[in-house]
PDB file of C-alpha atoms in Angstrom:
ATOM      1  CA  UNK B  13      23.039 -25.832 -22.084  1.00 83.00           C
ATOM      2  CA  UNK B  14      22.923 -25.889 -18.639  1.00 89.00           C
ATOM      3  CA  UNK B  15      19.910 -25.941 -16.649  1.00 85.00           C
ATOM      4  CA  UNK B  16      20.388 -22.611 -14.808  1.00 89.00           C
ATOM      5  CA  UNK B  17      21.026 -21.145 -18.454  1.00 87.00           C
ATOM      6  CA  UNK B  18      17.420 -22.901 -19.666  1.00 85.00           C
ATOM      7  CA  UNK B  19      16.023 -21.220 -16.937  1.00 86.00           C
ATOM      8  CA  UNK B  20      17.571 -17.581 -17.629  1.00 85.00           C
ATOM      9  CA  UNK B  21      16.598 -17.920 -21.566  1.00 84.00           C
ATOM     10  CA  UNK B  22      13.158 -19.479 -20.964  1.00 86.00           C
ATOM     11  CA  UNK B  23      11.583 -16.860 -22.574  1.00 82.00           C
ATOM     12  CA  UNK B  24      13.715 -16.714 -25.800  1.00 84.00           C
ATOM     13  CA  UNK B  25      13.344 -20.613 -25.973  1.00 80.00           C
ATOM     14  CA  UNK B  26       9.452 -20.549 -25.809  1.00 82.00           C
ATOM     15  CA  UNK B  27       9.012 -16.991 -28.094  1.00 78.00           C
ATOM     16  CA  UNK B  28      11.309 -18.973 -30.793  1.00 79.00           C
ATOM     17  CA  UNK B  29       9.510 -22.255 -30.046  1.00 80.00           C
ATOM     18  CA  UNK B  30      12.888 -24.081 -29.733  1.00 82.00           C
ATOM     19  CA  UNK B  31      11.565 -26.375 -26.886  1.00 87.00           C
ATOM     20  CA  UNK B  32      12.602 -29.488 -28.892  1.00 90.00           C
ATOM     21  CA  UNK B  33      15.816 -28.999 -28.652  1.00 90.00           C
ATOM     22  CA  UNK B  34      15.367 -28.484 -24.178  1.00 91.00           C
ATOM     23  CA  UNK B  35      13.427 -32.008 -24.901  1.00 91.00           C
ATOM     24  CA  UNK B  36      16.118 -33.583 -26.899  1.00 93.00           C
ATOM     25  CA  UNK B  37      18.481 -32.808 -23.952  1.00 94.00           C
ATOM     26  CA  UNK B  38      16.590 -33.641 -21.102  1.00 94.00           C
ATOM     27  CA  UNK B  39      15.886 -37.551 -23.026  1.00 96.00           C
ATOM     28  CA  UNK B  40      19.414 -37.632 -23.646  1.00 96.00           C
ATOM     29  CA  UNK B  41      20.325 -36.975 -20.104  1.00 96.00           C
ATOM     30  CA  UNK B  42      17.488 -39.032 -18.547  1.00 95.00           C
ATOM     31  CA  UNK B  43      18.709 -41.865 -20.605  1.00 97.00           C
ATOM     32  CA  UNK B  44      22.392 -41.692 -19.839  1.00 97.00           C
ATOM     33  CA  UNK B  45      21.207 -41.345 -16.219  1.00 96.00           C
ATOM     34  CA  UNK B  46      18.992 -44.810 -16.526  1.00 96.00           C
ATOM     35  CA  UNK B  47      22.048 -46.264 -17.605  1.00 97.00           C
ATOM     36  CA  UNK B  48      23.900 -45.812 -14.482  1.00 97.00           C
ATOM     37  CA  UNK B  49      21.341 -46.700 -11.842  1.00 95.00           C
ATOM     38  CA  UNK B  50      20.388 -50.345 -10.606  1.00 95.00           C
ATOM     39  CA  UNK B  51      17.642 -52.184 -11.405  1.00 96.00           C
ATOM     40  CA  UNK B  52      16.178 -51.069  -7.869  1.00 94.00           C
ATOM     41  CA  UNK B  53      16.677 -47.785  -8.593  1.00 93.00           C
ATOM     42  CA  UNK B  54      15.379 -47.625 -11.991  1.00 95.00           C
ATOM     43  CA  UNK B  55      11.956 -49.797 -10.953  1.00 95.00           C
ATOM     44  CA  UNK B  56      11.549 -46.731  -8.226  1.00 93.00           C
ATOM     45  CA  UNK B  57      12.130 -43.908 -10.838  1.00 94.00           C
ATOM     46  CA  UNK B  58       9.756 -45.433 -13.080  1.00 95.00           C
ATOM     47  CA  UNK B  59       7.180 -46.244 -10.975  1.00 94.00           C
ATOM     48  CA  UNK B  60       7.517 -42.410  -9.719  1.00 93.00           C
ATOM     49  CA  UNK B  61       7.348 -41.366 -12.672  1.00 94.00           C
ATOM     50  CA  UNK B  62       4.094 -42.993 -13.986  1.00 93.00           C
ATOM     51  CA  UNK B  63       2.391 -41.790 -11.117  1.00 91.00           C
ATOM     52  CA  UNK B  64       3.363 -38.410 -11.649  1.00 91.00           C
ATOM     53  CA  UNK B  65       1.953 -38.112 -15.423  1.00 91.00           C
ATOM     54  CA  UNK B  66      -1.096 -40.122 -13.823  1.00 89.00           C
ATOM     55  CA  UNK B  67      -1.682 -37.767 -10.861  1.00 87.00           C
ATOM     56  CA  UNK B  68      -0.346 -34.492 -12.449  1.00 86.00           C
ATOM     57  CA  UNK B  69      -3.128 -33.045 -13.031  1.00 87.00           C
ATOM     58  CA  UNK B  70      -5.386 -34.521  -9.893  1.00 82.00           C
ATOM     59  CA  UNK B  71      -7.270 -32.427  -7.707  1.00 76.00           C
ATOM     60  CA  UNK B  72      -5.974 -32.819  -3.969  1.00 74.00           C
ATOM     61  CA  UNK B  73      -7.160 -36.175  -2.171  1.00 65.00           C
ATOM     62  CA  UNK B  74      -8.240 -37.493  -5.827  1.00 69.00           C
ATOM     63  CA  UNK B  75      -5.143 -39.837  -5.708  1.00 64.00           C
ATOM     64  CA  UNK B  76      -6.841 -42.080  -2.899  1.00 65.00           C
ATOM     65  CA  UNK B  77     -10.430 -43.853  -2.702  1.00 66.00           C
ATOM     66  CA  UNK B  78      -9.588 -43.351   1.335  1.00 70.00           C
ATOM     67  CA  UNK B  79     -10.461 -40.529   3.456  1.00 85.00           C
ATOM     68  CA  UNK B  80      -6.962 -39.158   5.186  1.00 91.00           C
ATOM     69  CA  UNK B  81      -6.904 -38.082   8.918  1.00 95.00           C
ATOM     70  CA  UNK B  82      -3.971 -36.543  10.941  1.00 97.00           C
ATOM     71  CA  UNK B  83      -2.123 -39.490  12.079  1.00 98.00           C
ATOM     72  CA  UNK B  84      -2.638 -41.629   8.849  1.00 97.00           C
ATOM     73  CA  UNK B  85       0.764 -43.275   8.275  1.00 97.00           C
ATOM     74  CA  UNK B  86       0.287 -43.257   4.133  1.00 96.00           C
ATOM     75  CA  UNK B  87       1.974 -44.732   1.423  1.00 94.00           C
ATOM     76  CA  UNK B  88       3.331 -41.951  -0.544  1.00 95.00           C
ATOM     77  CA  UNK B  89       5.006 -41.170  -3.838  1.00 95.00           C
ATOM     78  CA  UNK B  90       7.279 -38.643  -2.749  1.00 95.00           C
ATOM     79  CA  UNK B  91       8.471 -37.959  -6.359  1.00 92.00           C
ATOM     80  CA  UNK B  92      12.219 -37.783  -7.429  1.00 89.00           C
ATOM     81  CA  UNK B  93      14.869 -36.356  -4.793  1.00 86.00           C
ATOM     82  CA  UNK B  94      18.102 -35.092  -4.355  1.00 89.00           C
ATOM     83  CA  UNK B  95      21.160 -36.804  -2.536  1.00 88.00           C
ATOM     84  CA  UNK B  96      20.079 -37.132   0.903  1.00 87.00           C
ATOM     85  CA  UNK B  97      16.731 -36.145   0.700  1.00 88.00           C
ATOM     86  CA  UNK B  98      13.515 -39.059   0.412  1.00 90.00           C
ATOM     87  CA  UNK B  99      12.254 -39.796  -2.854  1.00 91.00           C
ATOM     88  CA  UNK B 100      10.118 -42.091  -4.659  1.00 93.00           C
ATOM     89  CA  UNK B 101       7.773 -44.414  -2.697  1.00 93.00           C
ATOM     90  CA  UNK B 102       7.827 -44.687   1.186  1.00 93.00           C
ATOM     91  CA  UNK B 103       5.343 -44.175   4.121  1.00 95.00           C
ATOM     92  CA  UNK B 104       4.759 -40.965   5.955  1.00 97.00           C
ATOM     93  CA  UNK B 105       2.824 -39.742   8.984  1.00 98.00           C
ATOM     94  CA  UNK B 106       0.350 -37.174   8.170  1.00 98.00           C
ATOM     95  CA  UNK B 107       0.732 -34.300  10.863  1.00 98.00           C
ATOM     96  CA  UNK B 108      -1.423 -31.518   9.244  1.00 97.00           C
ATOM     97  CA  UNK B 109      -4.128 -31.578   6.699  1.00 95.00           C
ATOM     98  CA  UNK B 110      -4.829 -27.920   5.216  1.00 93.00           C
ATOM     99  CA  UNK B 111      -6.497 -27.107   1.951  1.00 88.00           C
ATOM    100  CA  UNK B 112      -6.244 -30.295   0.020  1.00 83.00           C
ATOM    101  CA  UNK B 113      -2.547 -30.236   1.096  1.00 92.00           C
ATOM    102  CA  UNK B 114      -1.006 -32.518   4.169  1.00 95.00           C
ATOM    103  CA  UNK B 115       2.096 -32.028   6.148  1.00 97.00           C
ATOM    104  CA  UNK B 116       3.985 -35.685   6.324  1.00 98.00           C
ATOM    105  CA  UNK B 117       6.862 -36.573   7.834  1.00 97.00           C
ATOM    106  CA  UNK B 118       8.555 -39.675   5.895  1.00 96.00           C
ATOM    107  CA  UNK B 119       8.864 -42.832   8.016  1.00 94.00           C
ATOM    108  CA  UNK B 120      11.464 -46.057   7.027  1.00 90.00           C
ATOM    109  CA  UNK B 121      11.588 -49.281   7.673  1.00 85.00           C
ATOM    110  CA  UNK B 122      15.560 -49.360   7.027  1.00 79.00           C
ATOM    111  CA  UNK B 123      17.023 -48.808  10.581  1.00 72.00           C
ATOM    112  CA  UNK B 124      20.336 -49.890  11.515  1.00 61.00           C
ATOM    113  CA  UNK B 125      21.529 -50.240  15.067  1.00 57.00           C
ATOM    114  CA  UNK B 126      23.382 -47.062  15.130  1.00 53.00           C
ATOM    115  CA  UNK B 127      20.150 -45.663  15.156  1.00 62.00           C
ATOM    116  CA  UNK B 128      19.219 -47.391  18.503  1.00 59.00           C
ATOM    117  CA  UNK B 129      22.316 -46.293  19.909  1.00 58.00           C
ATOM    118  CA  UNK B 130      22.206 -42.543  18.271  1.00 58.00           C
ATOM    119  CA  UNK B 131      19.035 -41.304  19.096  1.00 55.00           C
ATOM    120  CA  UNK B 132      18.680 -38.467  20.950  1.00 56.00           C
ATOM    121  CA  UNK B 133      17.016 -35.222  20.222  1.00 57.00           C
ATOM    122  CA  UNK B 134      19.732 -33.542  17.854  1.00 57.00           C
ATOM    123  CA  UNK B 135      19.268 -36.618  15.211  1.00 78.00           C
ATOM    124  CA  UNK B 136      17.206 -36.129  12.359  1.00 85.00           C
ATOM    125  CA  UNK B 137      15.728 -39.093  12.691  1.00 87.00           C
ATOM    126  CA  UNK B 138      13.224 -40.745  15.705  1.00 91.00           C
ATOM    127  CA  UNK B 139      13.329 -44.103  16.568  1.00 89.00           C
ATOM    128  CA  UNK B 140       9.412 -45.275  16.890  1.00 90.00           C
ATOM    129  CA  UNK B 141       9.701 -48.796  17.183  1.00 88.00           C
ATOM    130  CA  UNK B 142       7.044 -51.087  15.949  1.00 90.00           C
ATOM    131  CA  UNK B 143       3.546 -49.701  14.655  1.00 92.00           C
ATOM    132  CA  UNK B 144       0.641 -52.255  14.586  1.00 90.00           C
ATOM    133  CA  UNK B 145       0.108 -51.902  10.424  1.00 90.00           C
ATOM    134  CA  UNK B 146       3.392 -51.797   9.483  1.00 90.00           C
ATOM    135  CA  UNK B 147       5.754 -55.047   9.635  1.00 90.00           C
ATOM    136  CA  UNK B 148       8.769 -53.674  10.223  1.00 89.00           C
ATOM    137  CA  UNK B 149      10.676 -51.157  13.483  1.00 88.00           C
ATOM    138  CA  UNK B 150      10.294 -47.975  12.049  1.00 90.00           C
ATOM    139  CA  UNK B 151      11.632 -44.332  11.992  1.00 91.00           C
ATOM    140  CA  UNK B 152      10.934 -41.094  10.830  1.00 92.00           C
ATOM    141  CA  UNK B 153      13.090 -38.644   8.764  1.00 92.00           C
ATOM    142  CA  UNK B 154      12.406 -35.501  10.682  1.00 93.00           C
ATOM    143  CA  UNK B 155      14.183 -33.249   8.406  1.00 92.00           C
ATOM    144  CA  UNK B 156      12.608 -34.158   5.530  1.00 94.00           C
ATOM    145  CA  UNK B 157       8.663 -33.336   6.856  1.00 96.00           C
ATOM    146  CA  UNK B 158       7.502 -31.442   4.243  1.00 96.00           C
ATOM    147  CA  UNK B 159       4.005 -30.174   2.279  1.00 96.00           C
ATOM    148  CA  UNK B 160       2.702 -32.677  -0.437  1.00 94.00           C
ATOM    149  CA  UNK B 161      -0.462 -32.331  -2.492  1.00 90.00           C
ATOM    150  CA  UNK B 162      -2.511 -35.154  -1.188  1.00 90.00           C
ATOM    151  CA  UNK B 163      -2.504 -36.946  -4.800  1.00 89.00           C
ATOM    152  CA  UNK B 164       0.371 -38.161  -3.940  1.00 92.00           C
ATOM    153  CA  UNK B 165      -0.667 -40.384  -0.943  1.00 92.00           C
ATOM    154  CA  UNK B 166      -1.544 -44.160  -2.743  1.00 91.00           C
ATOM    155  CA  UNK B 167      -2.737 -45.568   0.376  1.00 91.00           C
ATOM    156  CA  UNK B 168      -3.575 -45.736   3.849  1.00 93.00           C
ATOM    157  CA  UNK B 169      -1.687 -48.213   6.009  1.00 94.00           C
ATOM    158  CA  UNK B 170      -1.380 -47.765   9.851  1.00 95.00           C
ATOM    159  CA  UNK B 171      -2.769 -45.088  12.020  1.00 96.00           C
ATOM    160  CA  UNK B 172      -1.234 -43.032  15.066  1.00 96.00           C
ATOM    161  CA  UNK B 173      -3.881 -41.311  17.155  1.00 97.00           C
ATOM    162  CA  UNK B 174      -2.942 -37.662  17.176  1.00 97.00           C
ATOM    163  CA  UNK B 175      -3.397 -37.689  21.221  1.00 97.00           C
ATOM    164  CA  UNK B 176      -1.318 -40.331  22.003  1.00 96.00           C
ATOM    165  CA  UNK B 177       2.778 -39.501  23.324  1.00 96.00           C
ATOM    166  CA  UNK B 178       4.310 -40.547  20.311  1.00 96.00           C
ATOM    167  CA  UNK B 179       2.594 -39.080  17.793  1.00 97.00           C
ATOM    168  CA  UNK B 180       2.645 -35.398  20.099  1.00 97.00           C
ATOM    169  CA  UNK B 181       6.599 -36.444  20.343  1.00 95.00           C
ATOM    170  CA  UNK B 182       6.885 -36.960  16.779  1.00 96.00           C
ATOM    171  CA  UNK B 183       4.845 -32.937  16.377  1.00 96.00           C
ATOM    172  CA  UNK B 184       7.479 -31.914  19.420  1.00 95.00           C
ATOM    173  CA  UNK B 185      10.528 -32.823  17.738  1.00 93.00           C
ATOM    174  CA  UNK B 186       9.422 -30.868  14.234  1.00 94.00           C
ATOM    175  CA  UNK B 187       8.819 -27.722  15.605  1.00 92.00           C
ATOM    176  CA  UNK B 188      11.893 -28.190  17.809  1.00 89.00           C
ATOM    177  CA  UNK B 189      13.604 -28.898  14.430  1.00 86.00           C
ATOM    178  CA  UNK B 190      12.178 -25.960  12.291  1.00 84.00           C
ATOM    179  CA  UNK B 191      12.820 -23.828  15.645  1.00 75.00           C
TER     180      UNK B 191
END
């Protein structure tokens, strides 16, 4: 079956108790999947994965020994993800911290050139050059700042203090972008 016909029948599935057969399926596919990614890809989903059935169930900020502040740039699990959205592990800023909940926007390492000579304030990314805790240039995906349950942040890294011009850029360009 398809997924979207799982989701219509959910109830008939788990009245008749024929969940098995949703398991069976999903294995299969997750398998067959596996198969096709590289070894890159596979170590990421993996590693995702074991931190999501070891943080599943954590209450927000458990994740981390570390207290998290606006401007933390954190390593994150950002879980699986679609084409063209971030997944699996990479850093984020923290913008927002509300009810065990924080509002990151993801940050890379992999820049290319273009980006130097794209940037402007249509781009979904912004260029923010080098951070003292990080050892690469870096930039943020802007249009992938989203909500996460603080269990997901692994560590700490870097810090941007939230009244200095880049980090009140970084806030600018988000609300310009969900404007």
């Amino acid at each position: 079956m398809e997924p979207k016909e799982w989701m219509m029948n959910k109830h008939i599935v788990l009245k008749n108790e024929k969940i098995e057969i949703l398991k069976q399926q999903a294995e299969k596919e997750e398998k067959e999947l596996l198969d096709t990614l590289s070894n890159q890809e596979v170590y990421d989903y993996m590693v995702s994965k074991l931190n999501y059935c070891r943080r599943k169930n954590m209450n927000p900020g458990q994740g981390t020994n570390v207290d998290i502040r606006c401007g933390d740039i954190c390593y994150i699990d950002f879980g699986l993800s679609y084409l063209y959205e971030i997944g699996y592990l990479h850093f984020g800023l923290i913008l927002s911290i509300q009810k065990g909940k924080a509002f990151v926007v993801p940050i890379t390492g992999s820049i290319t050139k273009a980006l130097y000579k794209k940037e402007n304030k249509k781009s979904h990314m912004m260029l923010l050059g080098k951070i003292e805790g990080l050892s690469k240039v870096s930039a943020c995906y802007l249009n992938d700042a989203k909500w996460i349950n603080s269990s997901r942040i692994i560590d700490v890294k870097a810090h941007i203090p939230v009244d200095k011009p880049l980090f009140l850029a970084i806030k600018q360009r988000i609300h310009e972008g969900i404007g």
